[in-house]
């Protein structure tokens, strides 16, 4: 029989943020180097992070590097992005849901425009914990670095992060990468701060189970299987679930991940879920499997939307009230009308608030990211702010 899946350490998603050239990619490489020396990671050199493949997240091309490593207590998936636009798109669409962030600030330059913008974005999308890496400490003057630290703590406080309590660690990604023991120790101190300051997102696991359906298949003699990534909560074989979209309630009779049977699947897992007595054609991509009664579909919601510029593959002309594009929400594809209120129009490159009325009800909730598409191309990325 197949070997069961074994979960060893709790998993968190984190990432580096901060102004261009402050050393995000160098620090990411240095973290993997320090942990590789402890047998906890594969070393990922700077060039492999910086030349990360482009990814189509919800139909939007984002340059994003995923690096994986372990500390003594946790398993991390870490993202690093090359450009400011990549951060905006990635964070607004929720392509990488961060449980915590490492804000990289150059001790030589201090706070720069993108430093402040990333802190604001983090707040908007619900990142609750930020650890600060005061980077390039090898080249910085001590007194100046003290001032930069004060300035960063003030910035965090101004955005509701409690800057006095936030860990601020002086590091040198560059020297740590070169193996200088003083600075490899600084990177270890940074990782310790992340381990202790960023809590496990408990609510995420404790929340009622939800899985957006990506694919549906039939296993001869066993029944209908839906596949996808568990968005939140846990599910066990024998649990009752509801399929929103199909309007059926049923029981989970089997769970697998990467071909291995498991008794329980949890948030973040990629799973195949066997559903009792559900005809194959009743379930489709775009449906949502959830704990019964835990989500309510809605047709109208408020959202904050970034309208992509023409350079990013978006429109070259503004959108206005009455515009009726497709909304990609989780795995669903639904037509909807937009209402821009008093503003009436939104130009490419702008971030605006709007009311969306969907052609059919789907489960939505504040914080949920989505993409807006028109004729097969993505023209906007948004986050639900309020359900009507
Ligand atoms: P990113 O744009 O934030 O990803 O920054 P990079 O990692 O590409 O680094 C930008 C520049 O700063 C490069 O020339 C690095 O070599 C340099 N740099 C990065 N970290 C350090 C550091 O700790 N000390 C010094 N002196 N230079 C660094
Ligand atoms: Mg970089």
CSV table of C-alpha atoms in Angstrom, one decimal, residues 114-293:
chain,number,residue,atom,x,y,z
A,114,UNK,CA,9.2,51.9,-1.6
A,115,UNK,CA,10.0,51.1,2.0
A,116,UNK,CA,7.0,53.1,3.2
A,117,UNK,CA,4.8,51.8,0.4
A,118,UNK,CA,5.5,48.2,1.2
A,119,UNK,CA,4.6,48.8,4.9
A,120,UNK,CA,1.4,50.4,3.8
A,121,UNK,CA,0.6,47.5,1.4
A,122,UNK,CA,1.4,45.0,4.1
A,123,UNK,CA,-1.1,46.7,6.4
A,124,UNK,CA,-3.8,46.8,3.7
A,125,UNK,CA,-3.5,43.1,2.9
A,126,UNK,CA,-3.4,42.0,6.5
A,127,UNK,CA,0.2,41.1,7.1
A,128,UNK,CA,0.3,41.5,10.9
A,129,UNK,CA,4.0,40.9,11.8
A,130,UNK,CA,7.1,42.7,10.3
A,131,UNK,CA,10.7,41.9,11.3
A,132,UNK,CA,13.2,44.5,10.2
A,133,UNK,CA,16.6,43.6,8.7
A,134,UNK,CA,18.8,46.7,8.9
A,135,UNK,CA,21.0,45.6,6.1
A,136,UNK,CA,24.5,46.7,4.9
A,137,UNK,CA,25.4,47.1,8.6
A,138,UNK,CA,28.9,46.2,7.5
A,139,UNK,CA,29.3,49.4,5.7
A,140,UNK,CA,27.2,51.7,7.9
A,141,UNK,CA,28.3,54.1,10.5
A,142,UNK,CA,27.0,53.2,13.9
A,143,UNK,CA,25.4,56.5,14.8
A,144,UNK,CA,23.7,56.8,11.4
A,145,UNK,CA,22.4,53.3,11.8
A,146,UNK,CA,20.9,54.2,15.2
A,147,UNK,CA,19.0,57.0,13.5
A,148,UNK,CA,17.7,54.7,10.7
A,149,UNK,CA,16.5,52.3,13.4
A,150,UNK,CA,14.5,55.0,15.1
A,151,UNK,CA,13.1,56.2,11.8
A,152,UNK,CA,12.0,52.6,10.9
A,153,UNK,CA,10.4,52.0,14.3
A,154,UNK,CA,8.4,55.3,13.8
A,155,UNK,CA,7.3,54.2,10.3
A,156,UNK,CA,6.0,50.9,11.7
A,157,UNK,CA,4.2,52.6,14.6
A,158,UNK,CA,2.6,55.1,12.1
A,159,UNK,CA,1.1,52.1,10.3
A,160,UNK,CA,-0.1,50.3,13.4
A,161,UNK,CA,2.7,47.8,13.8
A,162,UNK,CA,3.9,48.7,17.2
A,163,UNK,CA,7.4,49.8,16.1
A,164,UNK,CA,8.8,49.7,19.7
A,165,UNK,CA,8.2,46.0,20.0
A,166,UNK,CA,9.2,45.0,16.4
A,167,UNK,CA,12.6,43.2,16.2
A,168,UNK,CA,15.2,45.2,14.3
A,169,UNK,CA,18.3,43.2,13.5
A,170,UNK,CA,21.5,44.6,12.0
A,171,UNK,CA,22.7,42.3,9.3
A,172,UNK,CA,24.9,42.1,6.3
A,173,UNK,CA,23.5,39.9,3.6
A,174,UNK,CA,26.6,40.4,1.5
A,175,UNK,CA,29.2,39.5,4.2
A,176,UNK,CA,27.1,36.6,5.4
A,177,UNK,CA,27.0,35.3,1.8
A,178,UNK,CA,30.8,35.5,1.8
A,179,UNK,CA,30.9,33.4,5.0
A,180,UNK,CA,32.1,36.1,7.5
A,181,UNK,CA,31.2,34.5,10.9
A,182,UNK,CA,30.2,37.8,12.5
A,183,UNK,CA,27.6,38.4,9.8
A,184,UNK,CA,26.4,34.8,9.4
A,185,UNK,CA,25.6,35.1,13.1
A,186,UNK,CA,23.6,38.2,12.3
A,187,UNK,CA,21.5,36.3,9.8
A,188,UNK,CA,20.9,33.6,12.4
A,189,UNK,CA,19.7,36.2,14.8
A,190,UNK,CA,17.3,37.5,12.2
A,191,UNK,CA,15.9,34.0,11.6
A,192,UNK,CA,15.5,33.6,15.4
A,193,UNK,CA,13.6,36.8,15.4
A,194,UNK,CA,11.3,35.6,12.6
A,195,UNK,CA,10.8,32.2,14.4
A,196,UNK,CA,9.8,33.9,17.7
A,197,UNK,CA,8.1,37.1,16.6
A,198,UNK,CA,5.9,35.9,13.7
A,199,UNK,CA,3.2,33.6,15.2
A,200,UNK,CA,1.8,30.6,13.5
A,201,UNK,CA,-1.4,31.8,11.8
A,202,UNK,CA,-3.6,29.7,14.1
A,203,UNK,CA,-6.9,31.1,12.9
A,204,UNK,CA,-6.0,30.0,9.4
A,205,UNK,CA,-5.9,26.3,10.6
A,206,UNK,CA,-8.8,26.7,13.1
A,207,UNK,CA,-11.1,28.4,10.5
A,208,UNK,CA,-13.8,26.3,8.9
A,209,UNK,CA,-12.5,24.2,6.0
A,210,UNK,CA,-12.5,25.7,2.5
A,211,UNK,CA,-11.1,24.4,-0.8
A,212,UNK,CA,-11.6,26.1,-4.2
A,213,UNK,CA,-12.1,23.4,-6.8
A,214,UNK,CA,-9.3,23.5,-9.5
A,215,UNK,CA,-10.1,20.2,-11.2
A,216,UNK,CA,-12.6,17.4,-11.2
A,217,UNK,CA,-11.8,13.8,-12.1
A,218,UNK,CA,-13.4,10.3,-11.8
A,219,UNK,CA,-11.6,7.4,-10.3
A,220,UNK,CA,-13.2,4.2,-11.7
A,221,UNK,CA,-15.0,2.3,-8.9
A,222,UNK,CA,-14.4,5.0,-6.3
A,223,UNK,CA,-16.3,8.1,-7.5
A,224,UNK,CA,-15.7,11.8,-8.0
A,225,UNK,CA,-12.5,13.5,-6.9
A,226,UNK,CA,-11.9,17.2,-6.7
A,227,UNK,CA,-8.4,18.7,-6.5
A,228,UNK,CA,-7.0,22.0,-5.3
A,229,UNK,CA,-5.1,23.7,-2.5
A,230,UNK,CA,-6.8,23.9,0.9
A,231,UNK,CA,-7.3,27.7,1.5
A,232,UNK,CA,-8.0,27.3,5.2
A,233,UNK,CA,-9.0,25.0,8.0
A,234,UNK,CA,-8.6,21.2,8.1
A,235,UNK,CA,-10.7,18.3,6.7
A,236,UNK,CA,-10.7,14.7,7.7
A,237,UNK,CA,-11.9,11.5,6.1
A,238,UNK,CA,-15.5,11.2,7.2
A,239,UNK,CA,-16.2,14.9,7.5
A,240,UNK,CA,-19.4,16.4,6.0
A,241,UNK,CA,-18.8,19.1,3.4
A,242,UNK,CA,-20.9,21.4,1.2
A,243,UNK,CA,-20.1,22.0,-2.5
A,244,UNK,CA,-21.1,25.6,-3.2
A,245,UNK,CA,-22.1,26.1,-6.8
A,246,UNK,CA,-23.3,22.5,-7.0
A,247,UNK,CA,-25.7,22.9,-4.0
A,248,UNK,CA,-24.9,19.5,-2.6
A,249,UNK,CA,-23.9,18.3,0.8
A,250,UNK,CA,-21.8,15.1,1.1
A,251,UNK,CA,-19.1,13.2,3.0
A,252,UNK,CA,-15.3,13.1,2.3
A,253,UNK,CA,-14.4,9.4,1.8
A,254,UNK,CA,-10.7,9.8,0.9
A,255,UNK,CA,-7.8,12.3,0.9
A,256,UNK,CA,-4.5,12.3,-0.9
A,257,UNK,CA,-1.5,14.6,-1.4
A,258,UNK,CA,1.1,14.0,-4.0
A,259,UNK,CA,-0.3,10.5,-4.4
A,260,UNK,CA,-0.1,9.7,-0.7
A,261,UNK,CA,-3.2,9.0,1.4
A,262,UNK,CA,-3.7,11.2,4.4
A,263,UNK,CA,-6.2,11.1,7.3
A,264,UNK,CA,-6.3,14.9,7.5
A,265,UNK,CA,-5.5,17.8,5.1
A,266,UNK,CA,-4.9,21.3,6.3
A,267,UNK,CA,-4.5,24.8,5.0
A,268,UNK,CA,-1.8,25.1,2.4
A,269,UNK,CA,-1.9,21.4,1.4
A,270,UNK,CA,-2.5,20.4,-2.2
A,271,UNK,CA,-5.1,17.6,-2.1
A,272,UNK,CA,-7.4,15.3,-4.0
A,273,UNK,CA,-10.7,14.9,-2.1
A,274,UNK,CA,-12.9,11.9,-2.8
A,275,UNK,CA,-16.6,12.9,-2.4
A,276,UNK,CA,-19.3,10.3,-1.7
A,277,UNK,CA,-22.1,9.9,-4.3
A,278,UNK,CA,-21.5,13.1,-6.2
A,279,UNK,CA,-22.0,12.7,-10.0
A,280,UNK,CA,-19.0,14.0,-11.9
A,281,UNK,CA,-20.9,16.5,-13.9
A,282,UNK,CA,-22.4,18.2,-10.8
A,283,UNK,CA,-19.1,19.7,-9.8
A,284,UNK,CA,-16.9,22.1,-11.7
A,285,UNK,CA,-13.8,24.2,-11.5
A,286,UNK,CA,-14.8,27.4,-9.7
A,287,UNK,CA,-17.0,25.6,-7.1
A,288,UNK,CA,-16.0,25.7,-3.5
A,289,UNK,CA,-15.9,22.8,-1.1
A,290,UNK,CA,-16.4,24.0,2.5
A,291,UNK,CA,-17.6,23.1,6.0
A,292,UNK,CA,-21.4,23.2,5.8
A,293,UNK,CA,-22.9,26.6,6.4
